[in-house]
Tab-separated table of C-alpha atoms and ligand atoms in Angstrom:
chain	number	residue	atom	x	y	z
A	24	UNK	CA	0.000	0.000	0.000
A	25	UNK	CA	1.353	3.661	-0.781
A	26	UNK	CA	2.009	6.081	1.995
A	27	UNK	CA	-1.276	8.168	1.784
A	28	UNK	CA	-3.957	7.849	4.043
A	29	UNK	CA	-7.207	6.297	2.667
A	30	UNK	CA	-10.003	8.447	3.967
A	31	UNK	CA	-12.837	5.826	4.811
A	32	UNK	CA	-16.190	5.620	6.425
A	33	UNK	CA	-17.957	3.313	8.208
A	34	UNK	CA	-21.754	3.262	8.553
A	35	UNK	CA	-23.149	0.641	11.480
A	36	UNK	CA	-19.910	1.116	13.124
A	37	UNK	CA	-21.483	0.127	16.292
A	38	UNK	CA	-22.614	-3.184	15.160
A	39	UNK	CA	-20.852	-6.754	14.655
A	40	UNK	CA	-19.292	-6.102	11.225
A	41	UNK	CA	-18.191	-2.758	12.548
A	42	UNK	CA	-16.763	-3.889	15.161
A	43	UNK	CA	-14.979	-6.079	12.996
A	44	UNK	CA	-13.784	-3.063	11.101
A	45	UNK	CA	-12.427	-0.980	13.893
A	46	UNK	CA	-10.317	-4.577	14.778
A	47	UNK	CA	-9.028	-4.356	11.537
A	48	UNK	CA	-8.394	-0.636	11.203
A	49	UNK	CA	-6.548	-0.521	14.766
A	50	UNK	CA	-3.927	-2.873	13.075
A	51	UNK	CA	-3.353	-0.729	10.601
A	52	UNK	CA	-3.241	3.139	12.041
A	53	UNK	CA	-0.585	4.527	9.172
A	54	UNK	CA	-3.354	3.128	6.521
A	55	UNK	CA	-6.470	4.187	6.516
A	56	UNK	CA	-8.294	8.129	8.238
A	57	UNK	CA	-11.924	7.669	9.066
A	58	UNK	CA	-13.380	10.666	8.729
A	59	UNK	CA	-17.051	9.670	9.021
A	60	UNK	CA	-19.095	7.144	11.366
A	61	UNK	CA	-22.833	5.930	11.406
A	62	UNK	CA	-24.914	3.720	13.630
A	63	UNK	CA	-28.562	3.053	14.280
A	64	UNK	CA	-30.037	4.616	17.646
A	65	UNK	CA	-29.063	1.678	19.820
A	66	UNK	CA	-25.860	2.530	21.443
A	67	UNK	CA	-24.810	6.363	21.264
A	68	UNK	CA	-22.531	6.265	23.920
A	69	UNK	CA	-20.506	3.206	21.943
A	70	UNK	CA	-20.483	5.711	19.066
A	71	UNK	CA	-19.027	8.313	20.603
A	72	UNK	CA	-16.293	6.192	22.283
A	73	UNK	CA	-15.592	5.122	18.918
A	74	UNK	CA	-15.751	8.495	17.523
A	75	UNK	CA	-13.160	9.471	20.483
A	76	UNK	CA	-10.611	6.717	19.959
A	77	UNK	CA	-10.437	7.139	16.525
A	78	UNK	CA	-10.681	11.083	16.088
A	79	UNK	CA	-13.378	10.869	13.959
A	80	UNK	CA	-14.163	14.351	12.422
A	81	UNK	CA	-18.216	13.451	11.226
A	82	UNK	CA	-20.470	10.782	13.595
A	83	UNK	CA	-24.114	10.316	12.530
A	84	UNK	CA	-27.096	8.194	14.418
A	85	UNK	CA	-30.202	7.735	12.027
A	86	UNK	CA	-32.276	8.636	15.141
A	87	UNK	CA	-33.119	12.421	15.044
A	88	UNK	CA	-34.166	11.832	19.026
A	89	UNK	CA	-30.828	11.041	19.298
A	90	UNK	CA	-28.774	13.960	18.459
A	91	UNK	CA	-28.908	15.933	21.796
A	92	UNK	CA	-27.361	12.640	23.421
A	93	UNK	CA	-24.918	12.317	20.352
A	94	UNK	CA	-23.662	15.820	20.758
A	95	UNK	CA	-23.300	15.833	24.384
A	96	UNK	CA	-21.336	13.032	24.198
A	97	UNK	CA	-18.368	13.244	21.224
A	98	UNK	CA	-15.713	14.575	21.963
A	99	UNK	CA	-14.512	18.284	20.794
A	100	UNK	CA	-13.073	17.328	17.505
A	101	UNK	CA	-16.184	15.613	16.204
A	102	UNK	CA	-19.465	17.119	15.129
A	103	UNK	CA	-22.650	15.009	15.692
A	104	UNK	CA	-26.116	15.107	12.365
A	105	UNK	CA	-28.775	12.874	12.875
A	106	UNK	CA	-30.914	11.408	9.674
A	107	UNK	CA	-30.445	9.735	6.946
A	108	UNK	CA	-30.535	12.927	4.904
A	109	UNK	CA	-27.444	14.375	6.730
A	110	UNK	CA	-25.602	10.757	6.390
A	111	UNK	CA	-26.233	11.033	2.634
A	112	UNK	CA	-25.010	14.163	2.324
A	113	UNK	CA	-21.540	13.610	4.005
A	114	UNK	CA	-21.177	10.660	2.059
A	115	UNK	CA	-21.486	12.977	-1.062
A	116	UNK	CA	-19.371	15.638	-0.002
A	117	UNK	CA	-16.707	14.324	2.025
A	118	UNK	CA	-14.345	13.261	-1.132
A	119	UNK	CA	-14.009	9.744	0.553
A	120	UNK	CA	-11.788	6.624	-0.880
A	121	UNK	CA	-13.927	4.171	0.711
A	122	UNK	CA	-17.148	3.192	2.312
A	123	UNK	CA	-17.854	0.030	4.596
A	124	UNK	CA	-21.303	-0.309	5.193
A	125	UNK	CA	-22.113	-2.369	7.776
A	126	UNK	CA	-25.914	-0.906	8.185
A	127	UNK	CA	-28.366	-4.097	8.885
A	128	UNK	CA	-31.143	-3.979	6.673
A	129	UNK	CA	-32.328	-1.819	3.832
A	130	UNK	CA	-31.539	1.400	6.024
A	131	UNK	CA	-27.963	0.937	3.818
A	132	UNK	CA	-29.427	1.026	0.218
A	133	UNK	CA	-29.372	4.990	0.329
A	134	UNK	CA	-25.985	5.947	1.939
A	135	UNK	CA	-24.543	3.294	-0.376
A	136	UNK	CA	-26.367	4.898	-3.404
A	137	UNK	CA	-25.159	8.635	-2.125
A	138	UNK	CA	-21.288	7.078	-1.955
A	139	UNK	CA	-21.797	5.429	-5.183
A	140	UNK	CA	-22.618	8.793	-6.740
A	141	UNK	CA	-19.986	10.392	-5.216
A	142	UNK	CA	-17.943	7.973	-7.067
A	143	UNK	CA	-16.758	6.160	-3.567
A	144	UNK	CA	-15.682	2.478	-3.308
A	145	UNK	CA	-17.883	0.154	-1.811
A	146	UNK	CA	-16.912	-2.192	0.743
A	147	UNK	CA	-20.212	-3.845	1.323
A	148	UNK	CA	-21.209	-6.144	4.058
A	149	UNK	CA	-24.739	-4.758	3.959
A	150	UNK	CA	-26.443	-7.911	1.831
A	151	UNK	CA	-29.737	-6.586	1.566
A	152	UNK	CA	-28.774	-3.318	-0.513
A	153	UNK	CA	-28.103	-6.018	-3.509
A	154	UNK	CA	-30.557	-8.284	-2.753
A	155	UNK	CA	-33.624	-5.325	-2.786
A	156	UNK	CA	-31.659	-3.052	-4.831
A	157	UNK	CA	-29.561	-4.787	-7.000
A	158	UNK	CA	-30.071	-3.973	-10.707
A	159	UNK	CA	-30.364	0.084	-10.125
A	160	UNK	CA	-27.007	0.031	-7.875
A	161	UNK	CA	-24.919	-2.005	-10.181
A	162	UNK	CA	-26.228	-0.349	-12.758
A	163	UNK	CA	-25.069	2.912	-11.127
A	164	UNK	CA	-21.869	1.548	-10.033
A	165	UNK	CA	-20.911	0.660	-13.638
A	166	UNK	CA	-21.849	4.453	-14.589
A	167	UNK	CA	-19.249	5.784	-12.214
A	168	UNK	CA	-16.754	3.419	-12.437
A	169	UNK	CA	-16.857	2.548	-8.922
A	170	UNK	CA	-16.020	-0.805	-7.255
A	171	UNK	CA	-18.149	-2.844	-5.265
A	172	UNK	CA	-15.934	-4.725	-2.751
A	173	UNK	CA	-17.655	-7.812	-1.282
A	174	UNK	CA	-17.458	-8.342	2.925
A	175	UNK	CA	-19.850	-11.014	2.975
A	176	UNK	CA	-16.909	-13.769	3.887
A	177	UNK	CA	-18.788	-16.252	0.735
A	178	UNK	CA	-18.606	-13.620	-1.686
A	179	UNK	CA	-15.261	-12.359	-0.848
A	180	UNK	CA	-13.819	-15.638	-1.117
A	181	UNK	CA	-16.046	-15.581	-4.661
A	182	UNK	CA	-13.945	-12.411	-5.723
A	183	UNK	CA	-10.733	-13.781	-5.068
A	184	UNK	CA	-11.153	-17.209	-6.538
A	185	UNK	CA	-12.236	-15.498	-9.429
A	186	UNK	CA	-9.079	-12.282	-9.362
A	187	UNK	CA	-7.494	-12.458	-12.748
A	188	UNK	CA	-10.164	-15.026	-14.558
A	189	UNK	CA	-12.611	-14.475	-16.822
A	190	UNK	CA	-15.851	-15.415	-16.203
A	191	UNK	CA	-16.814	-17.198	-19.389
A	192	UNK	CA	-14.338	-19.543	-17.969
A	193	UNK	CA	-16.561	-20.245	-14.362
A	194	UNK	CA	-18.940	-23.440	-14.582
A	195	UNK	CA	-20.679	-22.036	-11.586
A	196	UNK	CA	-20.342	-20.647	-8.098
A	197	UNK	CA	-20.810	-22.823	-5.180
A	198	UNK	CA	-21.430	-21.019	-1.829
A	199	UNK	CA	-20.731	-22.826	1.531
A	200	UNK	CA	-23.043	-22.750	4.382
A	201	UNK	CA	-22.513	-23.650	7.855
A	202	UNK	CA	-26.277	-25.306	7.950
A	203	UNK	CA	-27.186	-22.995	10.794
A	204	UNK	CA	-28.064	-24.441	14.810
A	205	UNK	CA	-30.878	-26.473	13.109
A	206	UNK	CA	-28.522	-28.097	10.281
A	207	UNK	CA	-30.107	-31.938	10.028
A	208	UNK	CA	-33.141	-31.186	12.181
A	209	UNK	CA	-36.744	-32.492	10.580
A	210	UNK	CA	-39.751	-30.230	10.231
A	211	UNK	CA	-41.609	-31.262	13.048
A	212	UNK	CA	-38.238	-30.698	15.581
A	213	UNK	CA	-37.750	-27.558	13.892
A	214	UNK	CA	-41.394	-26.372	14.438
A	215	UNK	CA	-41.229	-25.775	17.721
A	216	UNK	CA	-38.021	-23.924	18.097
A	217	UNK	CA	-37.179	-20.357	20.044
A	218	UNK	CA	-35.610	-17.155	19.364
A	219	UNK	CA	-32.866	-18.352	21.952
A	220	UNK	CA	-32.618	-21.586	19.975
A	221	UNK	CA	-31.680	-19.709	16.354
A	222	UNK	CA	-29.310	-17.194	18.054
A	223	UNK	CA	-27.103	-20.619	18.767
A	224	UNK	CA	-24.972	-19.792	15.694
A	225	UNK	CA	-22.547	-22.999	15.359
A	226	UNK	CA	-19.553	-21.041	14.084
A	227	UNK	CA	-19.909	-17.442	13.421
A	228	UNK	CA	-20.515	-14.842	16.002
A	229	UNK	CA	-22.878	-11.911	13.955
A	230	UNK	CA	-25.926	-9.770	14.984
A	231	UNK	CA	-29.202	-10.942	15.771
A	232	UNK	CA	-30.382	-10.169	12.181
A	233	UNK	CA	-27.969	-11.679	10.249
A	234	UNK	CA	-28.282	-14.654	12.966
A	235	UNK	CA	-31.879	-15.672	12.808
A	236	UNK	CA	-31.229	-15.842	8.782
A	237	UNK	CA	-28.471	-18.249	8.822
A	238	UNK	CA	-30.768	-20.664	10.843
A	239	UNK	CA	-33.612	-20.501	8.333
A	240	UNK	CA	-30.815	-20.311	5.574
A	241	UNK	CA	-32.344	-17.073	4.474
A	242	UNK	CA	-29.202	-15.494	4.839
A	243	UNK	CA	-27.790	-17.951	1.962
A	244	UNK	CA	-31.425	-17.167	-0.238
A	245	UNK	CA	-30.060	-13.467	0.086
A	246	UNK	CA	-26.157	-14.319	-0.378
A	247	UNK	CA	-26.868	-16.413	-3.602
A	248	UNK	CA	-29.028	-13.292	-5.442
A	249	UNK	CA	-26.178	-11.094	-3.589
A	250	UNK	CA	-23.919	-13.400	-6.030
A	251	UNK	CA	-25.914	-13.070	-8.815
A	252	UNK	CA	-25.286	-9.410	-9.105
A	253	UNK	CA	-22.024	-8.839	-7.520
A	254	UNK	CA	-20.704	-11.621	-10.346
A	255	UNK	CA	-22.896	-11.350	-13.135
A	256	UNK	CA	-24.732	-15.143	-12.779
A	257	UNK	CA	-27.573	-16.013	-13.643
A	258	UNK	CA	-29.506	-18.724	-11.318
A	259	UNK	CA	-28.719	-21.592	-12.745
A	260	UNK	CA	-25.071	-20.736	-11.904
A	261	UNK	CA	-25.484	-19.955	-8.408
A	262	UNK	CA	-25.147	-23.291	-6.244
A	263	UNK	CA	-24.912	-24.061	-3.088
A	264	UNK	CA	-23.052	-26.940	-0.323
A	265	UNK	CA	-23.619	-27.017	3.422
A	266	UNK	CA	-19.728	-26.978	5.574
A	267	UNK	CA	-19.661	-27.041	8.745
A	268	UNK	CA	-16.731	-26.353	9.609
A	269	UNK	CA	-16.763	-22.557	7.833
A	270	UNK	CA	-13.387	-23.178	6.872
A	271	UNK	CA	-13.928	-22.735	2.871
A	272	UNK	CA	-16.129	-20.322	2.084
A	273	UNK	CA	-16.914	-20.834	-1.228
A	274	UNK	CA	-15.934	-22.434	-4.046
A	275	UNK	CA	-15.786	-21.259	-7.780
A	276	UNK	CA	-16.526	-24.552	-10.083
A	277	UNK	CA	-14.567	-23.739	-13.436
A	278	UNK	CA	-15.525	-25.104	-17.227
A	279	UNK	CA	-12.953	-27.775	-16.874
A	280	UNK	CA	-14.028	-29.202	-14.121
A	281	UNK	CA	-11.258	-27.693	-11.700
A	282	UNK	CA	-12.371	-26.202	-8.615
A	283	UNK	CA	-10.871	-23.021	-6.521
A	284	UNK	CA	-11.512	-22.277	-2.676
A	285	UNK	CA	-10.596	-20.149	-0.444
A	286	UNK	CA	-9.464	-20.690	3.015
A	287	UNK	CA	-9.355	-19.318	6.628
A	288	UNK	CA	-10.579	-19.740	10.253
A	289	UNK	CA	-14.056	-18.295	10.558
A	290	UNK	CA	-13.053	-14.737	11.454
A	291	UNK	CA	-14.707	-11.757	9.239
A	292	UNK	CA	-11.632	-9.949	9.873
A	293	UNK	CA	-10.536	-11.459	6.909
A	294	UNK	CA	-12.731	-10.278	4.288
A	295	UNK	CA	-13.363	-6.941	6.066
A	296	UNK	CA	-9.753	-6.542	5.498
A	297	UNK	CA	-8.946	-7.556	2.002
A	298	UNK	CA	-11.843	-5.479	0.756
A	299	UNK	CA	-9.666	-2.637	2.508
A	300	UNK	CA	-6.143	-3.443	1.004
A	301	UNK	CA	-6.219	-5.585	-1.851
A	302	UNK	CA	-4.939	-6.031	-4.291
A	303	UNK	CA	-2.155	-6.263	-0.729
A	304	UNK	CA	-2.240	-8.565	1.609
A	305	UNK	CA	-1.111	-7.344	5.226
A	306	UNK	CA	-0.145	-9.730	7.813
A	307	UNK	CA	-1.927	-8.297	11.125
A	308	UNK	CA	-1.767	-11.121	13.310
A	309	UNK	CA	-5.224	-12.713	12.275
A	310	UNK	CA	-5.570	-16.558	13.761
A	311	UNK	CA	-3.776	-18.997	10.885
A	312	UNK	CA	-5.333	-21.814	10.095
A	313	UNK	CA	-3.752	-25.036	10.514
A	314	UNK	CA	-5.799	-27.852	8.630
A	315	UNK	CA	-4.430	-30.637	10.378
A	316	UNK	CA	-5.625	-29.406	13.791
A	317	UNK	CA	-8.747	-28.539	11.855
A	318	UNK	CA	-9.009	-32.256	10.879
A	319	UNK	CA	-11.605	-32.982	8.064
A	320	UNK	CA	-13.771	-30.529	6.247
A	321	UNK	CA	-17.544	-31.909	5.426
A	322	UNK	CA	-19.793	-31.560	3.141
A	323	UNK	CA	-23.853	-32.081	2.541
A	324	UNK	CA	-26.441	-30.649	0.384
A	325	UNK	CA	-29.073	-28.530	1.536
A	326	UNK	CA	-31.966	-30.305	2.767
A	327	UNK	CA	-34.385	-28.148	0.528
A	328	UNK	CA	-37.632	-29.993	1.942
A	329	UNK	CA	-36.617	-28.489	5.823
A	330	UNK	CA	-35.182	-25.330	4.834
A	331	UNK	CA	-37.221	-24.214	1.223
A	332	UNK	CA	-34.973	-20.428	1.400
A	333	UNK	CA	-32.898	-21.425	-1.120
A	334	UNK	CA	-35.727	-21.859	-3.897
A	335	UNK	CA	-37.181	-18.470	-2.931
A	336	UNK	CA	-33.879	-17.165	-4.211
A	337	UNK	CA	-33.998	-19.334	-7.681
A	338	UNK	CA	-37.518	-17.602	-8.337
A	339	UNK	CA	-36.135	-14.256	-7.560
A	340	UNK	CA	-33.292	-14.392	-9.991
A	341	UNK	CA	-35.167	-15.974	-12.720
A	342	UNK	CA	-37.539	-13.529	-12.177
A	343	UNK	CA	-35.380	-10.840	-11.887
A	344	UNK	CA	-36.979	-7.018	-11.369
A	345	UNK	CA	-38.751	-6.809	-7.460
A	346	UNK	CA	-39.009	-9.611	-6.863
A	347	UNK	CA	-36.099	-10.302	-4.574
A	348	UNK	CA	-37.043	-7.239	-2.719
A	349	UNK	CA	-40.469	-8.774	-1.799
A	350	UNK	CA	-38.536	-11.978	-0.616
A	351	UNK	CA	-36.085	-9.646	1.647
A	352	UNK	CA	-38.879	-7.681	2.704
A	353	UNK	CA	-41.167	-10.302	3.811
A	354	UNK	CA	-38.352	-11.941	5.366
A	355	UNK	CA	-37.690	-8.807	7.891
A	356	UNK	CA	-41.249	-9.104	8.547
A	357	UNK	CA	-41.476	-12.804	8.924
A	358	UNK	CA	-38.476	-12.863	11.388
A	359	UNK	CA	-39.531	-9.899	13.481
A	360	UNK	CA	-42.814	-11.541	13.837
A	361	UNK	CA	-40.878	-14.743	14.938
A	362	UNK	CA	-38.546	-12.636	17.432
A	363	UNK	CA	-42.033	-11.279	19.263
A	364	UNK	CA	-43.405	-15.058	19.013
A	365	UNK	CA	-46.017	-14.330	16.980
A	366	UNK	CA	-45.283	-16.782	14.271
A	367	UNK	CA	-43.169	-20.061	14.489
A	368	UNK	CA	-39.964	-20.739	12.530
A	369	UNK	CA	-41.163	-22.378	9.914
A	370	UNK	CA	-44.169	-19.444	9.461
A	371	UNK	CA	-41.307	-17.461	8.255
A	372	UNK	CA	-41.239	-19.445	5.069
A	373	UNK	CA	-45.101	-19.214	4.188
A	374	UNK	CA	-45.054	-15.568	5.101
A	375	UNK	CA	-42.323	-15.126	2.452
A	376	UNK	CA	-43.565	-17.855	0.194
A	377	UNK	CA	-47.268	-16.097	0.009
A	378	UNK	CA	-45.986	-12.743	-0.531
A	379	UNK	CA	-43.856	-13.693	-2.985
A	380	UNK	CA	-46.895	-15.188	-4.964
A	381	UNK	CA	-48.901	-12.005	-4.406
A	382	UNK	CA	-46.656	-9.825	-5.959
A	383	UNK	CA	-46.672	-8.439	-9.051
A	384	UNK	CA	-43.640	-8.635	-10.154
A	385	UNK	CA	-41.906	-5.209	-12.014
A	386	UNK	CA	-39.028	-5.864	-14.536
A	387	UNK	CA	-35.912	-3.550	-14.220
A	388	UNK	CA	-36.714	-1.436	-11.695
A	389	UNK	CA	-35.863	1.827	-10.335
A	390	UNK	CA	-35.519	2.461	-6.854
A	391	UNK	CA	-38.379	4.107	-6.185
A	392	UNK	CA	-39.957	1.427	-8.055
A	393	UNK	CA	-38.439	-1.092	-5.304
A	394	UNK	CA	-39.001	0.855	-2.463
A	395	UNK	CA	-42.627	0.789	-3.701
A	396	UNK	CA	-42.383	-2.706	-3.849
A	397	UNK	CA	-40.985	-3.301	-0.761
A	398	UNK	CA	-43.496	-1.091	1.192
A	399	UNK	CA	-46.396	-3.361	-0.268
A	400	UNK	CA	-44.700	-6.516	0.225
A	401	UNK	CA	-44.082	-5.353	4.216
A	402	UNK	CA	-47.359	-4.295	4.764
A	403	UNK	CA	-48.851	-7.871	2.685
A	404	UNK	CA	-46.627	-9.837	5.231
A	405	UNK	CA	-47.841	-7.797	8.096
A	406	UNK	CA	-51.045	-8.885	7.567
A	407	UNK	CA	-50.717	-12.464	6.473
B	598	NDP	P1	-25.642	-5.727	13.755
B	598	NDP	O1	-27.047	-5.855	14.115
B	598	NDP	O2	-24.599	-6.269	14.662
B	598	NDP	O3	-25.282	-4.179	13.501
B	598	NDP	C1	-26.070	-3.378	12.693
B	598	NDP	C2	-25.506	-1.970	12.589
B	598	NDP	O4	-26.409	-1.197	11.796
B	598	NDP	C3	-25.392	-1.261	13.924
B	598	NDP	O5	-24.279	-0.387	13.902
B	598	NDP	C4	-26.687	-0.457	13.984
B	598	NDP	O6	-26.611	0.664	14.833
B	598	NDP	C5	-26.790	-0.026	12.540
B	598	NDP	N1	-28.138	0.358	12.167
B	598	NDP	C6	-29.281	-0.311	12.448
B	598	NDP	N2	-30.343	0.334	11.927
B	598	NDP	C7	-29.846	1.441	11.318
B	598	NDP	C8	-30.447	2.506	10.607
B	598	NDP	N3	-31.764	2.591	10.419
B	598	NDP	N4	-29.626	3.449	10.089
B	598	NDP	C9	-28.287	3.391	10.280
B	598	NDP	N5	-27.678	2.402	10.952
B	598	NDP	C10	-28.457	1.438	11.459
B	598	NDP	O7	-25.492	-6.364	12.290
B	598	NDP	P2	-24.242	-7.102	11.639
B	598	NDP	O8	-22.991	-6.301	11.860
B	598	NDP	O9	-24.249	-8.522	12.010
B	598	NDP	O10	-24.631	-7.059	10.095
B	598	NDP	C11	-24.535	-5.894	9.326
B	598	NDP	C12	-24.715	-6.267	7.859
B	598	NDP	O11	-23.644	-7.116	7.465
B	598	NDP	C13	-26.008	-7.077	7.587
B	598	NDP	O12	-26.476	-6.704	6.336
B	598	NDP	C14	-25.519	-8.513	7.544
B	598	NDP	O13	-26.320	-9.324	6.727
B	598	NDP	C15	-24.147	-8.345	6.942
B	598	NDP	N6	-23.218	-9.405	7.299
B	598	NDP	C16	-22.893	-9.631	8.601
B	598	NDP	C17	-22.008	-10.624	8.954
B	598	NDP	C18	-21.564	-10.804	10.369
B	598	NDP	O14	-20.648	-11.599	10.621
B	598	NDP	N7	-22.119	-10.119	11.346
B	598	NDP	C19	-21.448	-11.527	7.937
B	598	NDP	C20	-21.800	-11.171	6.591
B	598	NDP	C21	-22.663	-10.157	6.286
B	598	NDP	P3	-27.142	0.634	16.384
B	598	NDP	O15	-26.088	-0.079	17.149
B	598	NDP	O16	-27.233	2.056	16.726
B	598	NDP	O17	-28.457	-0.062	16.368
B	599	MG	MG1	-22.060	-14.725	4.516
């Protein structure tokens, strides 16, 4: 890396992945400046304590009734907005080099759509901003010639499998997947299952969210139309393997039959922090993995008659348009519903799977075309 600073910011700083981020940044102080951090509502005083060890100039909650506590709290250096308007803004004018957003949920697709216009590198851990809003961003990101830099740890391991290749030359993608707390359960032991039992996550530690997903495999429904736009695939390309282990974390299947992985302990330091210095590779000390103490890697297909996420996904893509952001949508709803124990697990499913069928979906979209989209398919699950 050259001597410069990068000038980056970090939206959901408070949260897992930004956490994460701040791991990765504090082993690496000559690298990287951030100038601007964002969070939620949920923690101000963990924002400003970030926003004091780092010397961040620009910290933003999206709660407006949280300013007064934001501002009373930075420290001198660092001026306090609230809103998503005022995040947006920054984003536009602060002449970044990179943003990682780390917002849960589609609260990201705007910021990420301000940075993009601002011509500012993506490093995106925020899934649901390509699984809503897919075509519109990547068709904006093309415009501007900016780069969208996977965090997701399957589709970062997709990008550099792939580094140098061309992808007339890829057979198809294969995504791993842990399998979740419920991984070779039946439907009738799964039907009865708690909040406390899906926020058992066998390898990964992540927020609640991002949690509850995994267990219904969801979270791989989103990561394989995340795929399908970040790499240009179409469904039928887009496979995936249960591991695990989480030691590979994903595979890319080439035309020849030869396969490429990629490899590490189960840390998201690692992707966090090649989407922040590749093409370099900086040894900071992360956990090595040794495979012989790791002992054998496994393998199993998805048990599509338990967990039906993954076909969700295959309709979205081969639908393409809204779609997918129906099937996010009414998955928020679905799991919130299952968090307040209105619904059980496997209600998730028919919530999304009867939304999905309701909606009329809109080919190429514009955003305000999936917002629409995604307000109707919120308020259909609501109701269901
Ligand atoms: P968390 O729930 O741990 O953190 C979410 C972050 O988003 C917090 O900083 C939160 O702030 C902020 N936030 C919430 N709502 C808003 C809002 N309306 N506006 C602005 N900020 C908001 O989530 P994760 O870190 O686990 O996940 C973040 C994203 O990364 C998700 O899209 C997830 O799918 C993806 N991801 C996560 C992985 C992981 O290991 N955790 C792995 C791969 C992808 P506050 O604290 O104030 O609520
Ligand atoms: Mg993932």
């Amino acid at each position: 890396m050259n001597g410069t600073k990068k000038r980056i910011a970090l939206l959901g700083a408070t949260g897992s992945i930004g956490t994460s981020t701040l791991r990765v940044l504090r082993a690496m102080p000559e690298a990287f400046e951030l100038v601007l951090i964002s969070a939620g509502g949920g923690n101000i005083p963990k924002l400003a304590a970030i926003a004091a060890e780092f010397k961040v100039p620009h910290a933003v909650t999206a709660a407006e009734t949280c300013l007064p506590q934001l501002r009373s709290q930075v420290p001198a250096g660092t001026t306090a907005y609230a809103g998503e308007g005022a995040l947006c803004d920054l984003l536009s004018t602060l002449d970044l080099d990179l943003v990682v957003s780390a917002i849960v949920g589609n609260a990201a697709i705007l910021p990420v759509v301000a940075a993009i216009g601002a011509g500012c590198d993506i490093a995106l851990a925020s899934k649901e901003v390509l699984v809503a809003a897919g075509y519109p961003v990547m068709k904006l990101a093309a415009e501007k010639k900016v780069r969208i830099l996977p965090v997701d740890s399957e589709h970062s391991a997709l990008f550099q499998c792939l580094e140098g290749h061309s992808p007339d030359n890829v057979k198809k993608l294969i995504l791993t997947a842990s399998g979740g707390p419920f991984r070779g359960k039946s439907s009738a032991e799964i039907a009865g299952v708690a909040w406390a039992d899906a926020m058992k996550h066998p390898t990964w530690s992540m927020g609640p969210k991002v949690t509850l997903d995994s267990a219904t495999l969801m979270n791989k429904a989103l990561e394989m139309v995340e795929a399908h736009h970040l790499f240009q695939m179409s469904e039928d390309r887009i496979d995936v393997q249960v591991h695990p282990q989480s030691i590979i974390h994903s595979i890319v299947e080439w035309r020849d039959g030869n396969q490429t992985a990629l490899l590490s302990v189960p840390d998201m330091c690692f992707p966090i922090q090649y989407a922040l210095t590749l093409p370099d590779r900086i040894d900071t000390g992360l956990k090595r993995l040794d495979l012989a103490q790791a002992g054998c890697l496994t393998f199993e297909r998805v048990d599509e008659r338990v967990f039906p996420s993954l076909a969700f996904a295959r309709t979205a893509m081969r639908e393409q348009g809204t779609l997918a952001a129906v099937m996010n949508a009414a998955n928020d709803v679905a799991g919130e519903r299952f968090r307040q124990g209105d619904i059980a697990l496997p209600g998730i499913w028919t919530i999304i799977e009867k939304t999905m069928s309701a909606h009329q979906n809109g080919k190429d979209p514009t955003l305000d075309e999936i917002f629409a989209a995604d307000n109707w398919a919120r308020a259909y699950a609501a109701a269901l």
